[in-house]
């Protein structure tokens, strides 16, 4: 790819004067480095304005499940531009709904939005209307968008379990509406069935909805304990609580039926986003007819100028069509690549004296710099986060982009050549990261400064 005359650094300096912080989103953990500004993508690769090539295993936070510039996706979604770009309803709507319902049997009726954040707020509203209760219960480490009522929080270890805003957390923010968290939200650690039961026995009568990532990808990469999701399902039935699975990441990562298909547990409502659009912003919520009926009866409002945007509907048709057809072997093929990546990372780290483990969740992987996968988000200590960030940063220097700070999203275009690129460069990146971590932890900061971050 031809380089432009401008460097990432110079572009960033100019951009910062007009785009706040020079970036489109910010959490406390992000922004340590000069961002890379991309001008071209192809398959698993991105090229920045300096002409550098990167293996893109971030895929815009897991969105790009088909890879970049996918020919049949582009053809199908591009064709929509020439048909009708924007109108209230189009001839894509029925097939988009039917495809979601076919694969996610729990989504008996559906509504669409643009982002995960907004569709989750709508799911909470309809749950309140359905149950006549006000609060929701969420779990430590799970991420459900950027809104005041649901962003971040730590377990307070007390009763009631009102989330604590800990200022060192990446999700702590100024400007939150007063008392909104206290009024709406309870939070407990995930994967602790006794604590959940106890909490519901006390507060189940106040709780309209329980929301979780059925596999906690955001809070460190933790699978549900054996039988946990099944018990959760039972508890929600007992206490008349709407069970919401936030499958915005997991949706198309295990297969075409999400984590719910993988674990065989049926939520009342499902929210989807990211990869269902393959790069076009679109989100969906769907679930039990009797809940979704509240929209049909107009008792619950759902607004949004761009809801059901034709490009989003065409994108859903395209992504599902391609994963059912041209790339129907994706989920089978990707197992081999996921295992290889795990083995390369773990072996290289071990050879260089660094504890590192990789968990595989279908086509999503999460690594952590500790010897064993953990079972709770609070086991993701600052120490591990710092070490992870070294691996993340060094891999980027060797041309491998991961999703901050420890997630790896594979795509349907990933092939043997990409695996070899990964092998060659990840090995070097992990070696260097291990060396830097060793310097820091042995407090040899002088040596560390020589090697550089
Ligand atoms: N839920 C989960 C599980 C997510 O990972 C995200 C985004 N990272 C969201 C909700 C919010 O989605 P969006 O960024 O599209 O608002």
Tab-separated table of C-alpha atoms and ligand atoms in Angstrom:
chain	number	residue	atom	x	y	z
A	1	UNK	CA	0.000	0.000	0.000
A	2	UNK	CA	1.357	3.385	-0.988
A	3	UNK	CA	2.292	5.656	1.914
A	4	UNK	CA	0.952	9.188	2.136
A	5	UNK	CA	3.361	11.962	3.021
A	6	UNK	CA	1.905	12.366	6.484
A	7	UNK	CA	2.873	10.266	9.489
A	8	UNK	CA	0.372	8.884	11.980
A	9	UNK	CA	1.911	11.213	14.553
A	10	UNK	CA	1.508	14.367	12.424
A	11	UNK	CA	-2.038	13.398	11.473
A	12	UNK	CA	-2.870	12.785	15.135
A	13	UNK	CA	-1.448	16.164	16.130
A	14	UNK	CA	-3.653	17.924	13.558
A	15	UNK	CA	-6.690	15.848	14.451
A	16	UNK	CA	-6.388	16.539	18.172
A	17	UNK	CA	-7.040	20.215	17.555
A	18	UNK	CA	-10.528	19.475	16.207
A	19	UNK	CA	-11.557	16.005	17.424
A	20	UNK	CA	-11.646	15.924	21.238
A	21	UNK	CA	-8.699	13.811	22.334
A	22	UNK	CA	-8.053	12.881	18.695
A	23	UNK	CA	-10.208	9.768	19.103
A	24	UNK	CA	-13.834	8.648	18.774
A	25	UNK	CA	-14.229	7.045	22.185
A	26	UNK	CA	-12.260	7.000	25.394
A	27	UNK	CA	-11.923	4.796	28.397
A	28	UNK	CA	-9.325	5.338	31.066
A	29	UNK	CA	-7.205	2.477	29.775
A	30	UNK	CA	-6.996	3.646	26.183
A	31	UNK	CA	-4.974	6.300	24.423
A	32	UNK	CA	-1.417	5.555	25.597
A	33	UNK	CA	-0.052	5.565	22.079
A	34	UNK	CA	-0.394	7.458	18.826
A	35	UNK	CA	-3.324	5.829	17.037
A	36	UNK	CA	-2.826	4.392	13.600
A	37	UNK	CA	-4.945	5.912	10.850
A	38	UNK	CA	-6.021	3.361	8.295
A	39	UNK	CA	-6.654	3.947	4.648
A	40	UNK	CA	-7.171	0.473	3.295
A	41	UNK	CA	-8.360	-2.946	4.419
A	42	UNK	CA	-8.282	-6.329	2.689
A	43	UNK	CA	-9.210	-9.657	4.272
A	44	UNK	CA	-7.443	-9.866	7.643
A	45	UNK	CA	-5.205	-6.841	6.998
A	46	UNK	CA	-5.249	-3.090	7.412
A	47	UNK	CA	-2.791	-0.523	6.025
A	48	UNK	CA	-2.179	2.797	7.726
A	49	UNK	CA	-1.318	6.149	6.162
A	50	UNK	CA	2.416	5.424	6.505
A	51	UNK	CA	1.970	2.275	4.438
A	52	UNK	CA	2.443	-0.115	7.381
A	53	UNK	CA	0.604	-3.418	7.139
A	54	UNK	CA	-1.198	-4.930	10.141
A	55	UNK	CA	-2.884	-8.226	10.791
A	56	UNK	CA	-6.182	-6.915	12.162
A	57	UNK	CA	-7.338	-9.185	14.961
A	58	UNK	CA	-9.274	-6.327	16.518
A	59	UNK	CA	-11.750	-6.164	13.623
A	60	UNK	CA	-13.329	-3.005	15.065
A	61	UNK	CA	-14.038	-4.642	18.425
A	62	UNK	CA	-15.234	-7.874	16.877
A	63	UNK	CA	-17.477	-6.348	14.218
A	64	UNK	CA	-15.582	-7.458	11.109
A	65	UNK	CA	-16.499	-11.132	11.157
A	66	UNK	CA	-16.047	-11.484	7.388
A	67	UNK	CA	-12.805	-9.475	7.259
A	68	UNK	CA	-12.249	-6.281	5.294
A	69	UNK	CA	-13.438	-5.555	1.797
A	70	UNK	CA	-15.223	-8.878	1.480
A	71	UNK	CA	-16.308	-9.116	-2.186
A	72	UNK	CA	-19.763	-10.665	-1.827
A	73	UNK	CA	-20.606	-8.615	1.275
A	74	UNK	CA	-19.605	-5.428	-0.524
A	75	UNK	CA	-21.595	-6.401	-3.578
A	76	UNK	CA	-24.768	-7.109	-1.591
A	77	UNK	CA	-24.581	-4.159	0.776
A	78	UNK	CA	-23.297	-1.858	-1.972
A	79	UNK	CA	-26.269	-2.776	-4.168
A	80	UNK	CA	-28.573	-1.370	-1.489
A	81	UNK	CA	-27.014	2.077	-2.014
A	82	UNK	CA	-28.322	2.083	-5.554
A	83	UNK	CA	-31.734	0.663	-4.627
A	84	UNK	CA	-32.887	2.820	-1.738
A	85	UNK	CA	-30.495	4.229	0.811
A	86	UNK	CA	-32.849	5.482	3.441
A	87	UNK	CA	-36.575	5.091	3.873
A	88	UNK	CA	-38.771	4.016	6.752
A	89	UNK	CA	-39.310	0.423	5.702
A	90	UNK	CA	-37.850	-1.568	2.842
A	91	UNK	CA	-38.110	-4.961	1.231
A	92	UNK	CA	-35.173	-6.183	3.357
A	93	UNK	CA	-37.035	-6.108	6.670
A	94	UNK	CA	-38.816	-9.446	6.513
A	95	UNK	CA	-35.787	-11.479	5.527
A	96	UNK	CA	-33.568	-9.775	8.127
A	97	UNK	CA	-36.093	-10.673	10.861
A	98	UNK	CA	-36.617	-14.187	9.569
A	99	UNK	CA	-32.880	-14.870	9.470
A	100	UNK	CA	-32.438	-13.755	13.076
A	101	UNK	CA	-35.453	-15.765	14.203
A	102	UNK	CA	-34.315	-18.841	12.284
A	103	UNK	CA	-30.989	-18.945	14.127
A	104	UNK	CA	-31.982	-17.371	17.446
A	105	UNK	CA	-35.176	-19.232	18.204
A	106	UNK	CA	-35.683	-17.131	21.352
A	107	UNK	CA	-36.127	-13.993	19.232
A	108	UNK	CA	-39.793	-14.568	18.437
A	109	UNK	CA	-40.275	-10.893	17.590
A	110	UNK	CA	-37.630	-8.314	16.820
A	111	UNK	CA	-36.827	-4.595	16.815
A	112	UNK	CA	-33.721	-2.880	15.447
A	113	UNK	CA	-31.457	-0.021	16.465
A	114	UNK	CA	-27.983	1.170	15.551
A	115	UNK	CA	-25.824	0.589	18.626
A	116	UNK	CA	-25.636	-1.893	21.444
A	117	UNK	CA	-25.892	0.882	24.009
A	118	UNK	CA	-29.284	2.148	22.832
A	119	UNK	CA	-30.879	-1.240	22.179
A	120	UNK	CA	-29.971	-2.337	25.722
A	121	UNK	CA	-31.709	0.691	27.196
A	122	UNK	CA	-34.786	-0.248	25.202
A	123	UNK	CA	-34.572	-3.823	26.458
A	124	UNK	CA	-34.512	-2.506	30.031
A	125	UNK	CA	-37.496	-0.258	29.392
A	126	UNK	CA	-39.637	-3.026	27.953
A	127	UNK	CA	-38.624	-5.317	30.846
A	128	UNK	CA	-39.812	-2.721	33.340
A	129	UNK	CA	-43.088	-2.392	31.497
A	130	UNK	CA	-43.561	-6.152	31.348
A	131	UNK	CA	-42.830	-6.867	35.010
A	132	UNK	CA	-44.003	-3.606	36.614
A	133	UNK	CA	-40.679	-3.485	38.526
A	134	UNK	CA	-37.958	-0.842	38.314
A	135	UNK	CA	-34.457	-2.168	38.930
A	136	UNK	CA	-32.110	-4.351	36.962
A	137	UNK	CA	-29.331	-6.653	38.110
A	138	UNK	CA	-26.011	-6.766	36.322
A	139	UNK	CA	-22.688	-8.421	36.977
A	140	UNK	CA	-19.217	-7.161	37.729
A	141	UNK	CA	-16.984	-6.937	34.663
A	142	UNK	CA	-19.819	-7.210	32.125
A	143	UNK	CA	-20.147	-4.289	29.726
A	144	UNK	CA	-23.541	-3.167	28.449
A	145	UNK	CA	-22.836	0.219	26.911
A	146	UNK	CA	-22.015	3.752	27.755
A	147	UNK	CA	-25.130	4.967	29.593
A	148	UNK	CA	-25.151	6.432	33.105
A	149	UNK	CA	-27.303	3.738	34.666
A	150	UNK	CA	-25.283	0.751	33.484
A	151	UNK	CA	-21.659	1.790	32.934
A	152	UNK	CA	-19.046	0.084	35.128
A	153	UNK	CA	-19.228	-0.338	38.886
A	154	UNK	CA	-17.767	-2.706	41.462
A	155	UNK	CA	-19.453	-5.047	43.922
A	156	UNK	CA	-19.890	-3.360	47.317
A	157	UNK	CA	-19.935	-6.663	49.215
A	158	UNK	CA	-23.034	-5.502	51.077
A	159	UNK	CA	-26.787	-5.748	51.035
A	160	UNK	CA	-28.263	-4.130	48.997
A	161	UNK	CA	-25.565	-4.638	46.356
A	162	UNK	CA	-25.521	-1.094	45.005
A	163	UNK	CA	-22.590	-0.728	42.578
A	164	UNK	CA	-19.602	1.283	43.749
A	165	UNK	CA	-17.991	3.801	41.429
A	166	UNK	CA	-14.271	3.208	41.907
A	167	UNK	CA	-12.304	6.054	40.373
A	168	UNK	CA	-9.433	3.799	39.240
A	169	UNK	CA	-11.852	1.768	37.105
A	170	UNK	CA	-11.682	2.354	33.327
A	171	UNK	CA	-15.440	2.979	33.387
A	172	UNK	CA	-15.562	5.545	36.158
A	173	UNK	CA	-16.750	8.887	34.791
A	174	UNK	CA	-17.560	12.414	35.818
A	175	UNK	CA	-20.932	13.779	34.841
A	176	UNK	CA	-23.111	10.826	35.702
A	177	UNK	CA	-26.692	11.803	36.593
A	178	UNK	CA	-27.120	11.912	40.367
A	179	UNK	CA	-28.357	8.710	42.016
A	180	UNK	CA	-29.128	7.030	38.713
A	181	UNK	CA	-27.098	3.929	39.547
A	182	UNK	CA	-28.514	3.697	43.075
A	183	UNK	CA	-32.061	4.050	41.757
A	184	UNK	CA	-31.821	1.479	39.002
A	185	UNK	CA	-28.998	-0.979	39.418
A	186	UNK	CA	-27.798	-3.852	41.569
A	187	UNK	CA	-24.470	-5.478	40.823
A	188	UNK	CA	-22.890	-8.699	42.044
A	189	UNK	CA	-19.994	-10.893	40.871
A	190	UNK	CA	-20.883	-13.319	38.099
A	191	UNK	CA	-20.598	-17.107	38.259
A	192	UNK	CA	-21.506	-17.158	41.976
A	193	UNK	CA	-24.795	-19.014	42.100
A	194	UNK	CA	-25.254	-18.856	45.891
A	195	UNK	CA	-24.783	-15.099	45.996
A	196	UNK	CA	-27.208	-14.720	43.112
A	197	UNK	CA	-29.821	-16.832	44.865
A	198	UNK	CA	-29.403	-14.892	48.082
A	199	UNK	CA	-29.640	-11.548	46.268
A	200	UNK	CA	-32.812	-12.572	44.476
A	201	UNK	CA	-34.382	-13.876	47.664
A	202	UNK	CA	-33.927	-10.403	49.141
A	203	UNK	CA	-34.447	-8.166	46.154
A	204	UNK	CA	-36.083	-10.251	43.417
A	205	UNK	CA	-39.382	-8.417	43.976
A	206	UNK	CA	-37.703	-5.143	42.856
A	207	UNK	CA	-35.811	-6.532	39.862
A	208	UNK	CA	-37.355	-6.264	36.397
A	209	UNK	CA	-34.402	-7.575	34.397
A	210	UNK	CA	-31.189	-9.482	34.810
A	211	UNK	CA	-28.631	-8.681	32.117
A	212	UNK	CA	-25.390	-10.518	31.401
A	213	UNK	CA	-22.902	-11.431	28.736
A	214	UNK	CA	-23.534	-15.194	28.671
A	215	UNK	CA	-19.770	-15.529	28.305
A	216	UNK	CA	-17.984	-12.640	29.999
A	217	UNK	CA	-15.720	-11.504	27.186
A	218	UNK	CA	-15.334	-7.900	28.380
A	219	UNK	CA	-14.390	-8.547	32.005
A	220	UNK	CA	-11.438	-10.787	31.241
A	221	UNK	CA	-12.765	-13.726	29.240
A	222	UNK	CA	-14.638	-16.044	31.562
A	223	UNK	CA	-16.960	-18.891	30.590
A	224	UNK	CA	-20.048	-19.620	32.704
A	225	UNK	CA	-19.502	-22.368	35.251
A	226	UNK	CA	-21.125	-25.683	34.459
A	227	UNK	CA	-24.876	-25.315	35.000
A	228	UNK	CA	-24.692	-21.615	35.933
A	229	UNK	CA	-26.774	-20.316	33.030
A	230	UNK	CA	-29.384	-23.033	33.612
A	231	UNK	CA	-29.769	-21.998	37.258
A	232	UNK	CA	-29.958	-18.347	36.216
A	233	UNK	CA	-32.813	-19.272	33.899
A	234	UNK	CA	-34.670	-21.039	36.729
A	235	UNK	CA	-34.197	-18.126	39.122
A	236	UNK	CA	-35.522	-15.616	36.606
A	237	UNK	CA	-38.641	-17.740	36.149
A	238	UNK	CA	-39.131	-18.049	39.917
A	239	UNK	CA	-38.824	-14.303	40.498
A	240	UNK	CA	-40.603	-13.009	37.379
A	241	UNK	CA	-37.420	-11.389	36.087
A	242	UNK	CA	-36.755	-10.839	32.386
A	243	UNK	CA	-33.493	-12.601	31.506
A	244	UNK	CA	-31.558	-10.554	28.952
A	245	UNK	CA	-28.598	-12.114	27.197
A	246	UNK	CA	-26.318	-9.426	25.862
A	247	UNK	CA	-24.928	-11.295	22.866
A	248	UNK	CA	-23.473	-8.209	21.248
A	249	UNK	CA	-20.092	-9.898	21.194
A	250	UNK	CA	-20.972	-13.572	21.495
A	251	UNK	CA	-23.824	-13.422	18.923
A	252	UNK	CA	-21.948	-14.781	15.927
A	253	UNK	CA	-18.747	-15.895	17.658
A	254	UNK	CA	-19.656	-19.497	18.586
A	255	UNK	CA	-21.859	-20.160	15.608
A	256	UNK	CA	-24.970	-18.647	14.074
A	257	UNK	CA	-27.065	-19.131	17.230
A	258	UNK	CA	-24.936	-17.342	19.782
A	259	UNK	CA	-23.889	-18.447	23.238
A	260	UNK	CA	-27.526	-19.382	23.878
A	261	UNK	CA	-27.314	-21.995	21.132
A	262	UNK	CA	-23.927	-23.156	22.378
A	263	UNK	CA	-25.040	-23.574	26.015
A	264	UNK	CA	-28.665	-24.485	25.290
A	265	UNK	CA	-30.185	-21.797	27.524
A	266	UNK	CA	-33.040	-19.599	26.297
A	267	UNK	CA	-33.208	-15.975	27.484
A	268	UNK	CA	-36.398	-13.901	27.455
A	269	UNK	CA	-34.712	-11.133	25.485
A	270	UNK	CA	-31.554	-11.126	23.376
A	271	UNK	CA	-29.594	-8.118	22.238
A	272	UNK	CA	-27.298	-8.322	19.226
A	273	UNK	CA	-24.985	-5.825	17.551
A	274	UNK	CA	-21.418	-5.616	16.233
A	275	UNK	CA	-20.827	-8.572	13.888
A	276	UNK	CA	-24.447	-9.062	12.733
A	277	UNK	CA	-23.878	-6.032	10.490
A	278	UNK	CA	-20.369	-7.077	9.385
A	279	UNK	CA	-19.269	-3.417	9.525
A	280	UNK	CA	-22.497	-1.454	9.046
A	281	UNK	CA	-23.898	-0.181	12.366
A	282	UNK	CA	-26.988	-2.143	13.295
A	283	UNK	CA	-28.282	-3.679	16.513
A	284	UNK	CA	-31.268	-5.849	17.291
A	285	UNK	CA	-33.320	-6.923	20.251
A	286	UNK	CA	-35.812	-9.709	20.263
A	287	UNK	CA	-37.506	-12.198	22.488
A	288	UNK	CA	-40.749	-13.558	23.824
A	289	UNK	CA	-43.790	-12.507	21.877
A	290	UNK	CA	-45.681	-11.440	25.006
A	291	UNK	CA	-42.874	-9.007	25.914
A	292	UNK	CA	-42.274	-7.682	22.399
A	293	UNK	CA	-46.034	-7.332	21.956
A	294	UNK	CA	-45.791	-4.240	24.166
A	295	UNK	CA	-44.316	-2.470	21.149
A	296	UNK	CA	-47.037	-3.714	18.840
A	297	UNK	CA	-49.696	-2.456	21.260
A	298	UNK	CA	-47.777	0.837	21.503
A	299	UNK	CA	-47.731	0.687	25.289
A	300	UNK	CA	-43.936	0.893	25.217
A	301	UNK	CA	-42.266	3.459	23.007
A	302	UNK	CA	-39.323	2.699	20.797
A	303	UNK	CA	-38.049	5.640	18.757
A	304	UNK	CA	-35.076	6.153	16.466
A	305	UNK	CA	-34.802	7.879	13.096
A	306	UNK	CA	-32.411	5.274	11.762
A	307	UNK	CA	-34.052	2.142	13.223
A	308	UNK	CA	-34.199	-0.555	10.587
A	309	UNK	CA	-31.843	1.359	8.309
A	310	UNK	CA	-31.848	-0.302	4.877
A	311	UNK	CA	-28.048	-0.676	4.870
A	312	UNK	CA	-28.227	-2.431	8.240
A	313	UNK	CA	-31.001	-4.737	7.066
A	314	UNK	CA	-29.094	-5.523	3.867
A	315	UNK	CA	-25.969	-6.092	5.960
A	316	UNK	CA	-27.726	-8.625	8.203
A	317	UNK	CA	-29.014	-10.475	5.156
A	318	UNK	CA	-25.560	-10.425	3.683
A	319	UNK	CA	-23.638	-11.554	6.800
A	320	UNK	CA	-26.009	-14.420	7.588
A	321	UNK	CA	-26.228	-15.375	3.911
A	322	UNK	CA	-22.444	-15.539	3.579
A	323	UNK	CA	-21.959	-17.458	6.843
A	324	UNK	CA	-24.671	-19.907	5.787
A	325	UNK	CA	-23.256	-20.264	2.261
A	326	UNK	CA	-19.839	-19.225	1.015
A	327	UNK	CA	-18.252	-19.401	4.490
A	328	UNK	CA	-20.390	-22.171	5.965
A	329	UNK	CA	-17.223	-23.936	7.137
A	330	UNK	CA	-16.013	-20.853	9.068
A	331	UNK	CA	-16.873	-22.166	12.531
A	332	UNK	CA	-15.254	-25.509	11.820
A	333	UNK	CA	-12.122	-24.038	10.167
A	334	UNK	CA	-11.568	-21.442	12.818
A	335	UNK	CA	-11.125	-24.054	15.559
A	336	UNK	CA	-7.765	-25.059	14.072
A	337	UNK	CA	-6.579	-21.443	13.815
A	338	UNK	CA	-7.760	-20.601	17.335
A	339	UNK	CA	-5.872	-23.590	18.746
A	340	UNK	CA	-2.734	-22.639	16.782
A	341	UNK	CA	-2.845	-19.051	18.029
A	342	UNK	CA	-3.317	-20.243	21.596
A	343	UNK	CA	-0.386	-22.611	21.248
A	344	UNK	CA	1.921	-19.990	19.671
A	345	UNK	CA	1.165	-17.447	22.387
A	346	UNK	CA	1.352	-19.814	25.333
A	347	UNK	CA	4.481	-21.602	24.129
A	348	UNK	CA	6.382	-18.411	23.300
A	349	UNK	CA	5.419	-16.852	26.617
A	350	UNK	CA	6.485	-19.964	28.557
A	351	UNK	CA	9.823	-20.110	26.708
A	352	UNK	CA	10.407	-16.530	27.786
A	353	UNK	CA	9.393	-16.994	31.397
A	354	UNK	CA	6.032	-15.203	31.120
A	355	UNK	CA	2.819	-16.689	32.515
A	356	UNK	CA	0.174	-16.344	29.825
A	357	UNK	CA	-2.977	-18.303	29.050
A	358	UNK	CA	-5.412	-18.038	26.171
A	359	UNK	CA	-9.105	-18.981	26.378
A	360	UNK	CA	-10.999	-19.829	23.214
A	361	UNK	CA	-14.666	-18.875	22.789
A	362	UNK	CA	-15.371	-19.940	19.212
A	363	UNK	CA	-13.839	-17.284	16.973
A	364	UNK	CA	-13.075	-14.970	19.924
A	365	UNK	CA	-10.001	-15.505	22.069
A	366	UNK	CA	-8.953	-13.796	25.279
A	367	UNK	CA	-5.442	-13.910	26.706
A	368	UNK	CA	-4.294	-13.008	30.199
A	369	UNK	CA	-0.822	-12.846	31.695
A	370	UNK	CA	-1.397	-15.373	34.458
A	371	UNK	CA	-0.953	-19.122	34.609
A	372	UNK	CA	-4.612	-20.255	34.581
A	373	UNK	CA	-7.867	-18.836	33.217
A	374	UNK	CA	-9.841	-17.283	36.048
A	375	UNK	CA	-13.474	-17.657	37.098
A	376	UNK	CA	-14.348	-14.117	38.226
A	377	UNK	CA	-13.719	-10.642	36.842
A	378	UNK	CA	-12.061	-9.413	40.059
A	379	UNK	CA	-9.274	-11.941	39.452
A	380	UNK	CA	-8.287	-9.709	36.528
A	381	UNK	CA	-5.923	-7.715	38.725
A	382	UNK	CA	-4.148	-4.472	37.829
A	383	UNK	CA	-0.979	-6.524	37.670
A	384	UNK	CA	-2.433	-8.750	34.928
A	385	UNK	CA	-3.896	-5.743	33.103
A	386	UNK	CA	-0.465	-4.063	33.020
A	387	UNK	CA	1.242	-7.200	31.745
A	388	UNK	CA	-1.491	-7.710	29.142
A	389	UNK	CA	-0.951	-4.157	27.933
A	390	UNK	CA	2.738	-4.896	27.287
A	391	UNK	CA	1.828	-7.874	25.125
A	392	UNK	CA	-0.856	-5.862	23.328
A	393	UNK	CA	1.520	-2.946	22.658
A	394	UNK	CA	4.464	-5.051	21.509
A	395	UNK	CA	2.323	-7.135	19.166
A	396	UNK	CA	1.104	-3.923	17.544
A	397	UNK	CA	4.733	-2.893	17.006
A	398	UNK	CA	5.222	-6.142	15.123
A	399	UNK	CA	2.141	-5.574	12.987
A	400	UNK	CA	-0.529	-7.466	14.924
A	401	UNK	CA	-3.525	-5.508	16.158
A	402	UNK	CA	-5.568	-6.995	18.980
A	403	UNK	CA	-8.704	-5.636	20.567
A	404	UNK	CA	-7.784	-3.656	23.695
A	405	UNK	CA	-6.345	-5.017	25.860
A	406	UNK	CA	-6.525	-8.767	25.570
A	407	UNK	CA	-9.075	-9.898	23.009
A	408	UNK	CA	-8.516	-11.490	19.611
A	409	UNK	CA	-11.277	-11.645	17.030
A	410	UNK	CA	-10.805	-13.959	14.069
A	411	UNK	CA	-12.679	-13.545	10.810
A	412	UNK	CA	-13.917	-15.719	7.980
A	413	UNK	CA	-11.137	-14.538	5.645
A	414	UNK	CA	-8.404	-15.722	8.033
A	415	UNK	CA	-6.200	-18.311	6.321
A	416	UNK	CA	-2.885	-20.181	6.555
A	417	UNK	CA	-0.899	-17.154	5.337
A	418	UNK	CA	-2.394	-15.052	8.122
A	419	UNK	CA	-1.497	-17.720	10.644
A	420	UNK	CA	2.129	-17.670	9.438
A	421	UNK	CA	2.195	-13.867	9.671
A	422	UNK	CA	0.913	-14.239	13.219
A	423	UNK	CA	3.438	-16.943	14.107
A	424	UNK	CA	6.407	-14.939	12.874
A	425	UNK	CA	5.447	-11.603	14.401
A	426	UNK	CA	3.636	-12.633	17.587
A	427	UNK	CA	6.675	-14.650	18.598
A	428	UNK	CA	8.877	-11.550	18.361
A	429	UNK	CA	6.298	-9.340	20.082
A	430	UNK	CA	5.779	-11.712	23.000
A	431	UNK	CA	9.534	-12.199	23.433
A	432	UNK	CA	10.018	-8.464	23.741
A	433	UNK	CA	6.993	-8.034	26.000
A	434	UNK	CA	8.295	-10.781	28.295
A	435	UNK	CA	11.671	-9.051	28.449
A	436	UNK	CA	10.117	-5.702	29.319
A	437	UNK	CA	7.853	-7.200	31.939
A	438	UNK	CA	10.816	-8.954	33.467
A	439	UNK	CA	12.775	-5.686	33.632
A	440	UNK	CA	9.903	-3.875	35.283
A	441	UNK	CA	9.121	-6.579	37.771
A	442	UNK	CA	12.753	-7.070	38.650
A	443	UNK	CA	12.772	-3.268	39.098
A	444	UNK	CA	15.598	-2.865	36.653
A	445	UNK	CA	14.071	0.324	35.382
A	446	UNK	CA	17.298	1.610	33.855
A	447	UNK	CA	17.470	-1.411	31.597
A	448	UNK	CA	13.750	-1.044	30.941
A	449	UNK	CA	14.144	2.585	29.850
A	450	UNK	CA	16.804	1.476	27.358
A	451	UNK	CA	14.478	-1.038	25.753
A	452	UNK	CA	11.523	1.347	25.846
A	453	UNK	CA	7.799	0.695	26.181
B	1	LIG	N1	-22.630	-5.059	25.120
B	1	LIG	C1	-21.467	-5.654	24.918
B	1	LIG	C2	-21.268	-7.051	25.409
B	1	LIG	C3	-20.433	-4.975	24.260
B	1	LIG	O1	-19.250	-5.565	24.106
B	1	LIG	C4	-20.682	-3.667	23.790
B	1	LIG	C5	-19.615	-2.890	23.056
B	1	LIG	N2	-18.328	-3.185	23.371
B	1	LIG	C6	-21.927	-3.094	24.032
B	1	LIG	C7	-22.887	-3.812	24.692
B	1	LIG	C8	-22.232	-1.691	23.578
B	1	LIG	O2	-22.400	-1.689	22.209
B	1	LIG	P1	-22.121	-0.337	21.377
B	1	LIG	O3	-20.695	-0.002	21.561
B	1	LIG	O4	-22.503	-0.708	19.973
B	1	LIG	O5	-23.025	0.708	21.935
